[in-house]
XYZ file of C-alpha atoms in Angstrom:
399
model
C -25.030 1.291 -47.550
C -23.141 1.877 -44.634
C -23.330 -0.033 -41.103
C -24.950 2.716 -39.413
C -28.313 3.200 -42.287
C -28.095 -0.597 -41.986
C -28.985 -0.335 -38.493
C -31.216 2.526 -38.257
C -33.155 0.895 -41.406
C -33.550 -2.420 -39.352
C -33.898 -0.863 -35.462
C -37.789 -0.273 -35.895
C -38.159 -4.436 -36.401
C -36.786 -4.457 -32.289
C -38.504 -1.493 -31.252
C -41.922 -2.407 -29.405
C -44.717 -2.677 -31.529
C -41.893 -4.597 -33.724
C -42.137 -8.274 -34.951
C -38.715 -8.994 -33.061
C -39.308 -6.355 -30.399
C -38.853 -9.430 -27.614
C -35.264 -9.150 -28.996
C -34.414 -5.622 -28.442
C -32.262 -6.222 -26.033
C -30.018 -8.504 -28.343
C -30.276 -5.521 -31.144
C -29.280 -3.089 -28.784
C -26.034 -4.875 -27.178
C -24.537 -5.282 -31.002
C -25.386 -1.460 -31.981
C -23.963 -0.108 -28.361
C -20.831 -2.682 -28.993
C -20.526 -0.913 -32.768
C -21.284 2.456 -31.522
C -20.937 4.205 -28.449
C -24.756 5.386 -28.159
C -25.867 9.016 -28.540
C -27.312 8.968 -25.245
C -26.389 9.061 -21.504
C -27.390 8.205 -18.289
C -29.906 10.237 -16.707
C -29.097 9.849 -12.639
C -26.451 8.166 -10.707
C -23.458 9.868 -12.377
C -21.522 12.914 -11.489
C -19.510 12.597 -14.934
C -21.016 11.923 -18.458
C -18.128 10.501 -21.004
C -18.284 8.583 -24.600
C -15.908 6.089 -22.906
C -18.696 3.954 -21.720
C -18.313 0.413 -20.023
C -18.083 -1.571 -23.279
C -15.085 1.161 -24.608
C -13.487 0.056 -21.296
C -14.088 -3.690 -21.897
C -12.123 -3.547 -24.711
C -9.422 -1.425 -23.732
C -8.835 -4.288 -21.377
C -8.916 -6.953 -24.158
C -6.518 -5.013 -25.756
C -4.524 -5.396 -23.107
C -4.882 -9.175 -22.707
C -3.715 -9.442 -26.260
C 0.292 -9.318 -25.667
C -0.025 -12.828 -22.857
C -2.559 -14.358 -24.877
C -0.114 -14.131 -27.986
C 2.530 -15.224 -26.286
C 0.119 -17.916 -24.426
C -0.822 -19.260 -27.378
C 3.207 -19.503 -28.593
C 4.100 -20.919 -25.364
C 1.569 -23.782 -25.566
C 3.161 -24.874 -29.216
C 6.143 -24.496 -27.505
C 5.881 -27.162 -25.077
C 4.104 -29.626 -27.274
C 7.072 -29.499 -29.552
C 9.130 -29.496 -26.828
C 7.668 -32.400 -24.997
C 7.824 -34.701 -28.231
C 11.072 -33.889 -29.428
C 9.877 -32.312 -32.392
C 12.046 -28.907 -33.815
C 8.820 -27.231 -35.174
C 9.203 -23.947 -37.358
C 7.602 -20.277 -35.511
C 4.904 -20.815 -37.480
C 4.116 -24.335 -36.731
C 4.500 -23.432 -33.013
C 2.139 -20.742 -33.091
C -0.575 -22.187 -34.846
C -0.781 -25.508 -32.848
C -1.096 -22.774 -29.675
C -3.704 -20.734 -31.655
C -5.838 -24.296 -32.854
C -5.548 -25.397 -29.514
C -6.826 -22.654 -27.574
C -9.042 -21.498 -29.937
C -12.467 -23.597 -28.655
C -11.977 -22.992 -24.699
C -12.458 -19.341 -26.663
C -15.175 -19.846 -28.025
C -17.044 -22.174 -25.207
C -16.438 -19.518 -22.925
C -17.965 -17.032 -24.772
C -20.647 -19.262 -26.157
C -21.737 -20.189 -22.814
C -20.979 -17.282 -20.723
C -23.030 -15.122 -23.630
C -25.538 -16.930 -24.396
C -26.820 -16.657 -20.894
C -26.354 -13.178 -20.525
C -28.236 -12.400 -23.266
C -30.430 -15.029 -21.825
C -30.739 -13.045 -18.729
C -31.687 -9.781 -20.450
C -34.545 -10.753 -22.708
C -36.192 -12.130 -19.421
C -35.526 -8.806 -17.951
C -35.912 -6.473 -20.267
C -33.091 -4.742 -19.677
C -29.652 -4.652 -21.662
C -27.633 -6.759 -21.926
C -24.086 -6.327 -19.837
C -20.617 -5.863 -21.009
C -18.543 -7.218 -18.005
C -18.363 -10.536 -19.612
C -16.488 -9.287 -22.988
C -13.341 -9.321 -20.787
C -14.434 -12.681 -18.177
C -14.900 -14.285 -21.312
C -11.499 -14.230 -22.331
C -10.296 -14.312 -18.923
C -11.785 -17.750 -18.332
C -9.640 -20.129 -20.417
C -6.558 -17.672 -19.884
C -6.332 -19.221 -16.287
C -7.046 -23.001 -16.883
C -4.867 -25.431 -17.670
C -4.703 -25.860 -21.799
C -6.110 -29.993 -21.698
C -9.022 -28.495 -19.426
C -11.560 -30.391 -20.842
C -14.067 -28.165 -22.632
C -17.127 -29.388 -20.679
C -15.259 -28.504 -18.155
C -15.085 -24.602 -19.031
C -18.522 -24.740 -19.937
C -19.722 -25.381 -16.396
C -17.596 -23.661 -14.327
C -18.488 -20.454 -16.998
C -21.973 -21.580 -16.507
C -21.170 -21.475 -12.598
C -19.683 -17.761 -12.668
C -21.768 -16.083 -14.530
C -25.298 -17.371 -12.984
C -24.018 -17.826 -9.167
C -21.231 -15.124 -9.200
C -22.784 -12.166 -11.275
C -26.918 -12.622 -12.141
C -27.655 -13.863 -8.652
C -25.734 -10.491 -7.114
C -27.617 -8.777 -9.685
C -25.558 -8.716 -12.899
C -22.690 -6.763 -13.621
C -21.666 -3.862 -11.663
C -23.064 -5.998 -8.522
C -20.632 -9.125 -8.020
C -18.982 -9.209 -5.038
C -16.404 -11.614 -6.410
C -13.840 -11.754 -9.421
C -16.176 -13.309 -11.998
C -13.232 -15.026 -13.940
C -11.630 -17.080 -10.709
C -14.565 -17.556 -9.579
C -15.091 -19.927 -12.692
C -11.643 -21.373 -11.933
C -12.282 -21.806 -8.259
C -15.216 -23.915 -9.039
C -13.072 -25.957 -11.181
C -10.245 -26.194 -8.802
C -12.137 -27.806 -5.834
C -14.500 -29.554 -8.355
C -12.107 -31.451 -10.277
C -8.894 -31.204 -8.258
C -6.895 -33.225 -10.431
C -7.181 -31.593 -13.577
C -6.249 -28.044 -11.607
C -3.691 -28.891 -9.348
C -0.428 -26.885 -9.343
C 1.826 -29.846 -10.086
C -0.414 -31.847 -12.564
C 0.785 -31.646 -15.988
C -0.176 -28.673 -18.065
C 1.065 -28.929 -21.413
C -1.038 -30.308 -24.519
C 0.749 -33.861 -25.793
C -1.508 -34.625 -28.089
C -2.039 -35.232 -32.255
C -5.325 -33.267 -32.170
C -4.543 -30.986 -34.914
C -1.636 -33.141 -36.800
C 0.847 -30.636 -36.907
C 4.475 -31.877 -37.031
C 3.681 -34.857 -34.898
C 2.688 -35.625 -31.639
C 2.481 -38.833 -30.264
C 1.726 -38.773 -26.342
C 4.730 -38.797 -24.267
C 4.174 -41.677 -21.638
C 5.182 -40.270 -18.290
C 5.654 -37.182 -18.927
C 6.655 -34.526 -16.056
C 5.065 -31.243 -17.508
C 4.672 -29.644 -13.982
C 4.413 -25.769 -13.340
C 7.798 -24.519 -11.370
C 5.787 -23.624 -8.532
C 4.471 -27.140 -8.773
C 7.528 -28.764 -8.725
C 8.957 -26.515 -5.887
C 6.182 -27.444 -3.610
C 6.471 -30.930 -3.870
C 10.904 -31.022 -4.191
C 12.497 -32.407 -1.098
C 16.002 -30.817 -1.840
C 17.000 -28.831 1.278
C 18.131 -25.509 0.084
C 16.696 -23.121 -2.713
C 20.563 -22.727 -4.074
C 20.902 -26.069 -4.856
C 17.255 -26.346 -5.864
C 16.775 -26.083 -10.019
C 13.428 -25.632 -12.176
C 13.270 -27.887 -15.232
C 10.753 -27.683 -18.034
C 9.557 -30.940 -19.395
C 12.786 -32.672 -20.910
C 14.835 -31.859 -17.633
C 16.270 -28.907 -18.955
C 16.814 -26.233 -16.017
C 14.812 -22.831 -16.737
C 16.538 -19.671 -15.855
C 14.896 -16.166 -14.638
C 15.045 -15.707 -18.443
C 12.684 -18.472 -19.291
C 10.204 -17.231 -16.576
C 9.881 -13.829 -17.277
C 9.112 -14.523 -21.153
C 7.388 -17.218 -20.319
C 8.878 -20.693 -21.756
C 7.846 -22.755 -18.751
C 4.480 -24.795 -18.374
C 1.209 -23.285 -17.268
C -1.957 -21.662 -17.822
C -1.742 -19.345 -21.057
C -2.234 -15.875 -19.732
C -0.054 -16.223 -16.885
C 3.272 -17.839 -18.467
C 4.146 -14.384 -19.502
C 5.610 -12.051 -17.103
C 6.519 -10.073 -20.127
C 3.490 -10.117 -21.974
C 1.752 -9.148 -18.668
C 3.643 -5.869 -17.896
C 3.264 -4.733 -21.898
C -1.001 -5.512 -21.166
C -0.004 -3.334 -17.066
C 1.089 -0.258 -19.619
C -1.913 0.171 -21.717
C -4.173 -0.345 -18.544
C -2.082 2.634 -16.586
C -2.000 4.475 -19.962
C -5.728 4.895 -20.868
C -6.611 5.018 -16.771
C -8.510 1.376 -16.922
C -6.784 -0.423 -14.445
C -4.702 1.184 -11.086
C -0.796 1.363 -10.839
C -1.352 1.767 -7.212
C -3.016 -1.581 -6.821
C -0.853 -3.540 -9.271
C 2.225 -1.697 -7.250
C 1.010 -2.737 -3.889
C -0.261 -6.118 -4.906
C 4.021 -6.747 -5.779
C 4.964 -4.615 -3.181
C 2.793 -6.923 -0.175
C 4.742 -9.983 -2.161
C 7.877 -8.900 -2.034
C 7.769 -7.677 1.745
C 6.584 -11.286 2.450
C 8.681 -13.007 0.534
C 11.929 -11.280 2.307
C 10.360 -11.643 5.291
C 10.451 -15.150 5.284
C 13.578 -15.700 3.391
C 15.114 -14.193 6.776
C 13.090 -16.762 8.789
C 13.342 -19.270 6.453
C 13.050 -23.209 7.693
C 12.311 -24.982 3.736
C 12.549 -24.380 0.364
C 9.173 -22.468 -0.140
C 10.484 -20.082 2.399
C 13.939 -19.819 0.634
C 12.193 -18.660 -2.667
C 13.221 -14.896 -3.369
C 10.780 -12.403 -4.188
C 11.292 -12.424 -8.352
C 10.553 -16.177 -8.626
C 7.430 -14.936 -6.423
C 6.561 -12.315 -9.284
C 7.814 -14.540 -12.395
C 5.907 -17.939 -11.558
C 2.120 -18.842 -11.565
C -0.512 -16.195 -11.768
C 1.272 -13.621 -9.607
C 1.937 -11.356 -12.677
C -1.191 -11.763 -13.960
C -3.318 -11.426 -10.930
C -1.709 -7.800 -10.223
C -2.307 -6.236 -13.853
C -6.003 -8.055 -14.534
C -7.563 -9.467 -11.209
C -6.845 -7.429 -8.781
C -7.359 -4.275 -10.616
C -10.795 -4.985 -11.269
C -13.002 -2.028 -11.035
C -15.745 -4.261 -9.366
C -14.766 -6.167 -7.012
C -11.527 -4.572 -6.031
C -11.383 -1.180 -3.697
C -12.626 2.087 -5.103
C -10.922 4.635 -2.856
C -7.183 5.968 -3.787
C -6.055 5.097 -0.172
C -8.003 1.777 -0.061
C -6.322 0.732 -3.569
C -3.087 0.579 -1.645
C -4.371 -1.403 1.764
C -6.166 -3.850 -0.440
C -3.306 -4.941 -3.121
C -0.694 -5.055 -0.581
C -2.870 -7.924 1.632
C -4.094 -8.941 -1.625
C 0.045 -9.998 -2.298
C 0.835 -10.798 1.103
C -1.809 -13.488 1.847
C -0.923 -15.003 -2.002
C 2.908 -15.835 -1.020
C 1.439 -16.885 2.859
C -0.867 -19.515 0.824
C 1.852 -20.685 -1.825
C 4.575 -21.138 1.083
C 2.222 -22.462 3.789
C 0.048 -24.496 2.474
C 2.189 -27.082 -0.435
C -0.780 -29.015 -1.503
C -1.575 -25.733 -3.303
C 1.386 -23.539 -4.624
C -0.327 -21.230 -6.249
C -1.979 -18.910 -3.875
C -3.212 -15.764 -6.023
C -6.657 -16.999 -6.879
C -7.404 -17.338 -3.215
C -6.247 -14.017 -2.175
C -7.915 -11.919 -4.294
C -11.252 -13.473 -3.803
C -10.451 -13.415 0.056
C -9.765 -9.691 -0.250
C -12.917 -9.016 -2.923
C -14.996 -9.658 -0.147
C -13.478 -7.343 2.204
C -12.803 -4.681 -0.409
C -16.157 -2.435 0.958
C -14.812 -3.104 4.120
C -11.965 -0.898 3.228
C -13.478 1.424 1.593
C -15.827 1.967 4.424
C -13.276 2.401 7.090
C -11.254 4.487 4.723
C -14.180 7.368 3.506
C -15.083 6.964 7.564
C -11.885 8.072 8.336
C -11.570 10.982 5.314
C -15.026 12.192 7.141
C -13.669 12.323 10.566
C -10.399 13.762 9.561
C -12.897 17.054 7.826
C -15.078 16.828 10.884
C -12.728 18.305 13.180
C -11.333 20.590 10.573
C -14.688 21.902 10.676
C -14.689 22.967 14.573
C -11.448 23.724 14.667
């Protein structure tokens, strides 16, 4: 019996009058995830298309896979580098895989659990937005974040940043970034930019793993934010073992950091997937980079400290700048939706991200706050773009 026939046979049990009718939202969620629905919206849309929100979310997850896989490898790489073990590629990747899997499972179990429960209570369809958020949350936090913190942050973001606003499509702020912001402000010792971001325990017993006392595993941004070197030309980024890191290490992703943000190369592969499928806006991505680069160059010309001297390329390769530009700023719900608005929205994110990094040494990341701040202003940007278009057309009509 085919899967389609199986679903059709059990469907009456979940429909009105069936013994499991109270679980219809759950059944519908699985059915529409496996197969494109045979119906479309009856109102509120201008174009009916077979690629619904679930298919769109799947494309985003596929775009995240390069960064996910590289992040898993880097978790193992940083671990074995810190303990001085020459592990094989398979050992390195498996360590990272086993380290990240519990984070992903907890994120999805908690988030989807709340989504399913809310759908059943409200007798509505299960929203598909958390398919992406559930993957993003574990990718933007340190690998040593306790599972209970991820669970609490996920619940907080889904309930207060999403469901309170009406669910998927109505939230003002990016759900995954709200989870990260909650952790940062509630547990700053775990989320600080100059904290250890390297897993050094022997949880999985693969190839050795004793804890290394006194390990300095700060992210590169944390290193430069806390450095007392007078000039950038005299400064060097270092690995957990003290070796000098070069731009290639940063581009590929062999540096301490959260799993999804370390590899600019993998993030660019994801960007190509989003752009090729039309899911992500290239205008937003380009404008974020442009805003960040322009601000960095201006600060370079006015530099009076180490952070102001850091070249634009380092801003792009380090921290969550590239990841935020590709996967966070392009969120279709919380970003600007007009074409001109996307340029303004992205540019200001880039500007703010660099300014926060440079002028707030206590928080060297910046991308998270920049995106959340601009999420609040996205509707205002769109309003002025639309209003400007209306005024121009009225002027043409008068002539």
